Short mmCIF file of C-alpha atoms in Angstrom, two decimals:
data_model
loop_
_atom_site.label_atom_id
_atom_site.label_comp_id
_atom_site.label_asym_id
_atom_site.label_seq_id
_atom_site.Cartn_x
_atom_site.Cartn_y
_atom_site.Cartn_z
CA LYS A 1 -52.42 12.96 -47.85
CA CYS A 2 -54.94 15.79 -47.73
CA ALA A 3 -54.01 16.69 -51.34
CA HIS A 4 -54.55 13.08 -52.51
CA LEU A 5 -57.84 12.93 -50.93
CA ARG A 6 -59.12 16.21 -52.49
CA LEU A 7 -57.91 15.20 -55.94
CA VAL A 8 -59.74 11.88 -55.74
CA CYS A 9 -62.97 13.73 -54.88
CA GLN A 10 -62.68 15.92 -57.94
CA ALA A 11 -64.76 15.07 -61.10
CA GLU A 12 -61.69 15.55 -63.29
CA GLN A 13 -58.89 13.49 -62.22
CA LYS A 14 -55.46 15.36 -62.26
CA PRO A 15 -51.91 14.24 -61.41
CA TYR A 16 -50.97 14.83 -57.84
CA TYR A 17 -47.98 17.11 -58.81
CA THR A 18 -50.46 19.64 -60.27
CA SER A 19 -51.75 20.33 -56.76
CA LYS A 20 -50.57 23.42 -54.93
CA LEU A 21 -51.29 21.86 -51.72
CA TRP A 22 -49.19 18.82 -52.43
CA TRP A 23 -46.29 21.13 -53.30
CA CYS A 24 -46.85 23.04 -50.20
CA GLY A 25 -46.58 19.75 -48.18
CA ILE A 26 -43.41 18.68 -50.12
CA ALA A 27 -41.80 22.21 -49.18
CA LEU A 28 -42.74 21.86 -45.46
CA LEU A 29 -41.27 18.30 -45.51
CA GLY A 30 -38.06 19.56 -46.94
CA LEU A 31 -37.91 22.45 -44.55
CA GLY A 32 -38.32 20.01 -41.72
CA GLU A 33 -35.58 17.71 -43.01
CA VAL A 34 -33.24 20.78 -43.33
CA GLY A 35 -33.94 21.59 -39.73
CA ASN A 36 -33.33 17.98 -38.70
CA PHE A 37 -29.98 17.98 -40.60
CA THR A 38 -28.95 21.29 -38.90
CA ALA A 39 -29.92 19.95 -35.41
CA TYR A 40 -27.27 17.20 -35.72
CA GLY A 41 -24.62 19.88 -35.88
CA PHE A 42 -25.64 21.47 -32.66
CA ALA A 43 -26.91 18.42 -30.48
CA PRO A 44 -25.96 15.01 -29.70
CA ILE A 45 -27.17 12.15 -31.92
CA ALA A 46 -28.66 10.59 -28.71
CA LEU A 47 -31.02 13.53 -28.36
CA VAL A 48 -31.86 14.26 -31.91
CA ALA A 49 -32.68 10.82 -33.15
CA PRO A 50 -35.29 9.88 -30.32
CA LEU A 51 -37.01 13.38 -30.84
CA GLY A 52 -38.21 11.97 -34.16
CA CYS A 53 -41.17 10.71 -32.28
CA VAL A 54 -42.55 14.29 -32.26
CA SER A 55 -43.47 13.78 -35.93
CA VAL A 56 -45.62 10.68 -34.94
CA ILE A 57 -47.66 12.40 -32.31
CA GLY A 58 -47.76 15.57 -34.43
CA SER A 59 -49.22 13.69 -37.26
CA ALA A 60 -51.73 11.93 -35.09
CA PHE A 61 -53.08 15.29 -33.78
CA ILE A 62 -52.85 17.24 -37.04
CA SER A 63 -54.82 14.58 -38.89
CA VAL A 64 -57.81 15.40 -36.72
CA PHE A 65 -57.96 18.94 -38.09
CA PHE A 66 -56.84 18.27 -41.75
CA LEU A 67 -58.17 14.75 -42.48
CA LYS A 68 -61.10 14.84 -40.04
CA LYS A 69 -60.08 11.78 -38.25
CA THR A 70 -61.39 10.86 -34.87
CA MET A 71 -59.24 11.41 -31.83
CA ARG A 72 -58.76 8.13 -30.10
CA THR A 73 -58.10 7.47 -26.40
CA ALA A 74 -54.95 5.54 -27.53
CA ASP A 75 -53.72 8.84 -29.28
CA ILE A 76 -54.12 10.81 -26.14
CA LEU A 77 -52.44 8.06 -23.98
CA GLY A 78 -49.64 7.54 -26.44
CA GLY A 79 -49.09 11.36 -26.76
CA THR A 80 -48.86 11.71 -23.07
CA LEU A 81 -46.32 8.89 -22.66
CA THR A 82 -44.29 10.27 -25.69
CA ILE A 83 -44.13 13.90 -24.27
CA THR A 84 -43.08 12.59 -20.79
CA GLY A 85 -40.31 10.58 -22.54
CA ILE A 86 -39.26 13.72 -24.58
CA TYR A 87 -39.06 15.67 -21.33
CA LEU A 88 -36.75 13.09 -19.75
CA LEU A 89 -34.57 12.86 -22.94
CA VAL A 90 -34.11 16.72 -23.07
CA THR A 91 -33.33 16.77 -19.35
CA PHE A 92 -30.85 13.87 -19.22
CA ALA A 93 -29.32 14.13 -22.64
CA PRO A 94 -25.49 13.83 -22.69
CA ASN A 95 -23.68 17.13 -22.30
CA VAL A 96 -20.81 16.99 -24.63
CA PRO A 97 -19.02 19.63 -26.74
CA GLN A 98 -20.65 19.66 -30.28
CA GLU A 99 -17.87 21.49 -32.24
CA LEU A 100 -16.39 18.71 -34.10
CA THR A 101 -13.43 19.46 -36.28
CA ALA A 102 -12.30 17.50 -39.34
CA GLN A 103 -9.24 16.31 -37.31
CA GLN A 104 -11.48 15.02 -34.52
CA ILE A 105 -13.61 13.09 -36.99
CA GLN A 106 -10.58 11.60 -38.65
CA ASN A 107 -9.43 10.36 -35.16
CA TYR A 108 -12.83 8.89 -34.39
CA LEU A 109 -12.81 6.98 -37.72
CA VAL A 110 -9.57 5.03 -36.91
CA SER A 111 -10.40 4.58 -33.23
CA TRP A 112 -10.65 0.89 -32.33
CA PRO A 113 -14.19 1.04 -30.75
CA PHE A 114 -15.55 2.25 -34.08
CA LEU A 115 -13.53 -0.29 -36.06
CA VAL A 116 -14.83 -3.17 -33.95
CA TYR A 117 -18.29 -1.68 -34.21
CA SER A 118 -18.01 -1.33 -38.01
CA ILE A 119 -16.75 -4.94 -38.44
CA LEU A 120 -19.70 -6.36 -36.31
CA GLU A 121 -22.18 -4.16 -38.26
CA ILE A 122 -20.88 -5.42 -41.58
CA ILE A 123 -21.06 -9.03 -40.54
CA ILE A 124 -24.57 -8.70 -39.20
CA PHE A 125 -25.68 -6.86 -42.37
CA CYS A 126 -24.12 -9.43 -44.65
CA ILE A 127 -25.87 -12.28 -42.83
CA LEU A 128 -29.19 -10.38 -43.21
CA LEU A 129 -28.46 -9.54 -46.82
CA TYR A 130 -27.84 -13.30 -47.33
CA PHE A 131 -31.12 -14.34 -46.10
CA TYR A 132 -32.79 -11.44 -48.04
CA LYS A 133 -31.15 -12.29 -51.41
CA ARG A 134 -30.49 -16.01 -51.38
CA LYS A 135 -33.33 -17.31 -49.19
CA ALA A 136 -35.84 -14.56 -50.29
CA VAL A 137 -36.66 -13.89 -46.68
CA LYS A 138 -38.42 -10.49 -46.60
CA HIS A 139 -39.75 -10.51 -43.16
CA ILE A 140 -40.47 -7.01 -41.62
CA MET A 141 -37.81 -7.48 -38.91
CA VAL A 142 -35.12 -8.40 -41.51
CA LEU A 143 -35.85 -5.43 -43.70
CA LEU A 144 -35.96 -2.94 -40.86
CA MET A 145 -32.90 -4.28 -39.24
CA MET A 146 -30.98 -3.56 -42.45
CA VAL A 147 -32.47 -0.12 -42.55
CA ALA A 148 -31.37 0.45 -38.92
CA LEU A 149 -27.79 -0.74 -39.56
CA LEU A 150 -27.61 1.63 -42.54
CA ALA A 151 -29.20 4.42 -40.46
CA SER A 152 -26.45 4.26 -37.98
CA LEU A 153 -23.95 5.15 -40.70
CA THR A 154 -26.30 7.81 -42.08
CA VAL A 155 -26.48 9.69 -38.81
CA ILE A 156 -22.72 9.46 -38.25
CA GLY A 157 -22.13 11.02 -41.69
CA VAL A 158 -25.00 13.64 -41.21
CA LYS A 159 -23.65 14.76 -37.88
CA ALA A 160 -20.05 15.03 -39.34
CA VAL A 161 -21.05 17.01 -42.32
CA SER A 162 -23.41 19.32 -40.45
CA SER A 163 -20.78 19.93 -37.80
CA MET A 164 -18.08 20.78 -40.26
CA ILE A 165 -20.33 23.03 -42.31
CA ALA A 166 -21.46 24.89 -39.03
CA LEU A 167 -17.73 25.39 -38.08
CA SER A 168 -16.91 26.61 -41.62
CA VAL A 169 -19.82 29.18 -41.45
CA LYS A 170 -18.34 30.46 -38.11
CA GLY A 171 -14.98 31.05 -39.82
CA LYS A 172 -13.11 27.78 -38.99
CA MET A 173 -12.89 26.33 -42.54
CA GLN A 174 -13.35 22.53 -42.55
CA LEU A 175 -14.47 22.00 -46.10
CA THR A 176 -10.94 21.52 -47.49
CA TYR A 177 -10.35 18.28 -45.63
CA SER A 178 -10.93 15.04 -47.49
CA VAL A 179 -12.81 13.63 -44.56
CA PHE A 180 -15.73 15.94 -45.24
CA TYR A 181 -16.26 14.56 -48.74
CA ILE A 182 -15.76 11.06 -47.41
CA MET A 183 -18.54 11.68 -44.93
CA ILE A 184 -20.79 13.06 -47.69
CA VAL A 185 -20.40 9.86 -49.74
CA LEU A 186 -21.00 7.74 -46.62
CA MET A 187 -24.20 9.73 -45.87
CA ALA A 188 -25.53 9.71 -49.38
CA THR A 189 -24.74 6.06 -50.06
CA SER A 190 -26.16 4.60 -46.78
CA CYS A 191 -29.30 6.84 -47.12
CA ALA A 192 -30.00 5.69 -50.62
CA PHE A 193 -29.95 1.92 -49.70
CA GLN A 194 -31.75 2.71 -46.46
CA ILE A 195 -34.60 4.23 -48.57
CA LYS A 196 -34.60 1.16 -50.83
CA PHE A 197 -35.27 -1.36 -47.97
CA LEU A 198 -37.61 0.98 -46.22
CA ASN A 199 -39.70 1.38 -49.20
CA GLN A 200 -39.92 -2.35 -49.69
CA ALA A 201 -41.01 -2.72 -46.17
CA MET A 202 -43.83 -0.06 -46.64
CA HIS A 203 -44.85 -1.86 -49.87
CA LEU A 204 -45.09 -5.32 -48.23
CA TYR A 205 -46.48 -4.34 -44.85
CA GLU A 206 -48.98 -1.94 -43.39
CA ALA A 207 -47.62 1.49 -42.23
CA THR A 208 -49.02 0.97 -38.82
CA ALA A 209 -46.62 -1.91 -38.36
CA VAL A 210 -43.63 -0.31 -40.12
CA VAL A 211 -43.58 3.08 -38.48
CA PRO A 212 -43.18 2.10 -34.81
CA ILE A 213 -40.79 -0.74 -35.41
CA ASN A 214 -38.71 1.39 -37.72
CA PHE A 215 -38.65 4.14 -35.05
CA VAL A 216 -37.52 1.93 -32.25
CA PHE A 217 -34.81 0.16 -34.47
CA PHE A 218 -33.64 3.53 -35.87
CA THR A 219 -33.45 5.30 -32.49
CA THR A 220 -31.54 2.36 -30.93
CA SER A 221 -29.21 2.07 -33.81
CA ALA A 222 -28.56 5.85 -33.98
CA THR A 223 -28.02 6.11 -30.13
CA ILE A 224 -25.55 3.36 -30.19
CA SER A 225 -23.52 4.80 -33.02
CA GLY A 226 -23.51 8.17 -31.24
CA VAL A 227 -22.14 6.39 -28.08
CA ILE A 228 -19.51 4.52 -29.90
CA PHE A 229 -18.37 6.96 -32.55
CA TYR A 230 -18.86 10.38 -30.84
CA ARG A 231 -18.45 9.08 -27.28
CA GLU A 232 -21.49 10.96 -26.09
CA PHE A 233 -22.13 9.31 -22.78
CA GLN A 234 -18.32 9.11 -21.88
CA SER A 235 -18.63 11.20 -18.70
CA ALA A 236 -22.30 10.85 -18.06
CA ALA A 237 -23.58 9.91 -14.59
CA LEU A 238 -25.23 6.49 -14.07
CA LEU A 239 -28.43 8.07 -13.04
CA SER A 240 -28.57 10.37 -16.16
CA VAL A 241 -27.96 7.27 -18.43
CA PHE A 242 -30.89 5.39 -16.62
CA MET A 243 -33.21 8.23 -16.92
CA PHE A 244 -32.31 8.79 -20.44
CA LEU A 245 -33.07 5.14 -21.33
CA PHE A 246 -36.27 5.44 -19.42
CA GLY A 247 -37.29 8.44 -21.42
CA CYS A 248 -36.48 6.39 -24.69
CA LEU A 249 -38.60 3.44 -23.32
CA LEU A 250 -41.57 5.90 -22.71
CA SER A 251 -41.28 7.41 -26.28
CA PHE A 252 -41.17 3.87 -27.76
CA LEU A 253 -44.23 2.84 -25.86
CA GLY A 254 -46.10 5.96 -26.87
CA VAL A 255 -45.51 5.63 -30.54
CA ILE A 256 -46.49 1.96 -30.50
CA ILE A 257 -49.75 2.89 -28.81
CA ILE A 258 -50.49 5.65 -31.24
CA ALA A 259 -49.71 3.37 -34.24
CA ARG A 260 -51.45 0.11 -32.83
CA ASN A 261 -54.71 -0.91 -34.40
CA LYS A 262 -54.84 2.33 -36.45
CA LYS A 263 -56.88 1.58 -39.59
CA GLU A 264 -55.22 2.16 -42.99
CA GLU A 265 -57.13 4.65 -45.05
CA HIS A 266 -57.17 3.67 -48.74
CA LEU A 267 -58.15 6.14 -51.54
CA GLN A 268 -61.30 4.98 -53.25
CA ILE A 269 -61.47 5.60 -57.07
CA PRO A 270 -64.95 6.42 -58.18
CA PHE A 271 -66.50 3.73 -60.49
CA ILE A 272 -69.88 2.97 -62.15
CA ASP A 273 -71.56 -0.26 -61.39
CA CYS A 274 -72.32 -2.17 -64.59
CA GLY A 275 -75.75 -3.10 -63.07
CA HIS A 276 -76.64 0.55 -62.92
CA ILE A 277 -75.68 2.00 -66.28
CA PRO A 278 -78.43 4.64 -67.17
CA GLY A 279 -80.63 3.57 -70.14
CA GLN A 280 -79.14 0.09 -70.50
CA LYS A 281 -80.86 -3.13 -69.34
CA LEU A 282 -78.63 -6.15 -68.95
CA THR A 283 -80.11 -9.63 -70.13
CA GLY A 284 -77.19 -11.67 -69.11
CA LYS A 285 -73.83 -11.66 -67.30
CA ILE A 286 -70.83 -10.09 -68.94
CA GLN A 287 -67.94 -12.62 -68.88
CA PRO A 288 -64.81 -12.84 -71.14
CA ASP A 289 -65.13 -15.68 -73.67
CA SER A 290 -61.86 -17.35 -74.22
CA HIS A 291 -63.11 -19.09 -77.33
CA SER A 292 -64.30 -16.04 -79.09
CA SER A 293 -62.63 -12.87 -80.43
CA CYS A 294 -65.22 -10.71 -78.74
CA TYR A 295 -65.33 -10.07 -75.05
CA GLY A 296 -68.32 -9.84 -72.69
CA THR A 297 -71.17 -8.84 -75.05
CA LEU A 298 -74.93 -8.80 -74.43
CA ASN A 299 -77.07 -11.67 -75.46
CA LYS A 300 -78.66 -9.87 -78.53
CA GLU A 301 -75.24 -8.74 -79.78
CA ASP A 302 -74.03 -12.41 -79.19
CA ASP A 303 -76.77 -13.81 -81.51
CA SER A 304 -75.98 -11.08 -84.24
CA VAL A 305 -72.35 -11.96 -84.12
CA LYS A 306 -73.00 -15.74 -84.48
CA ARG A 307 -75.32 -15.04 -87.56
CA GLN A 308 -72.55 -12.85 -89.16
CA ASN A 309 -70.02 -15.66 -88.61
#
């Protein structure tokens, strides 16, 4: 964002990919996603997915320094609620073994809870897709619900791939199993379609509406998939489950407060007002003439064109 704003202010307009600052941002974004991918191999999905709210409060505070935005009371309140929720999430996250072998993942794939969950998810997704394709319903809730359903498959695949790679690095080779490549295909395919629908939601609606709704839907869907597929809360105490859900609720509320009523900042392209062109005095309005071959000329030019015709 900072790179785009700087490029717009320059006299000579250059493509964004020529900016070193833009490439620096892309590199940091990629590094962050690598860290996010690695985290799924060492921590439960129910913990990693909700911690995505750190990026929301981080961007809100960093924008004050880089984009010179004003710190709002809502940002401070939302950040406080989110940090409190993060503390509860980390404290009461499920404590389950994270070394997942290829054989364990194969067993999870054919377990009846996951099969029932998959069938229900496919039915719901097909219903939403029917309204999206046949009825042309592109409501924000429909789009982001499809994103969330695909995201649940993405995080299942990401955790499986990340865990098997981590075990292979430790010396327990898991990359020779076919389930590893099945999970890679599942991860890549669901992620591609997820980006498609999310991109359309961002195109049709304001980011201030898409970001909090997508965060809530994604976190809920990812947590449910972790509970069903990886059985993360199987031996958790009732109090731990309640406090974990309360932490999620505080994080959701904090993200919504930060994003609520935040104005979108659009890039303004410099232009010259036709009424203030140096050295030129307008004697009439410039309008396209549908009955003539010349567009929007001045009155004197119009008279000369008519005499020539």
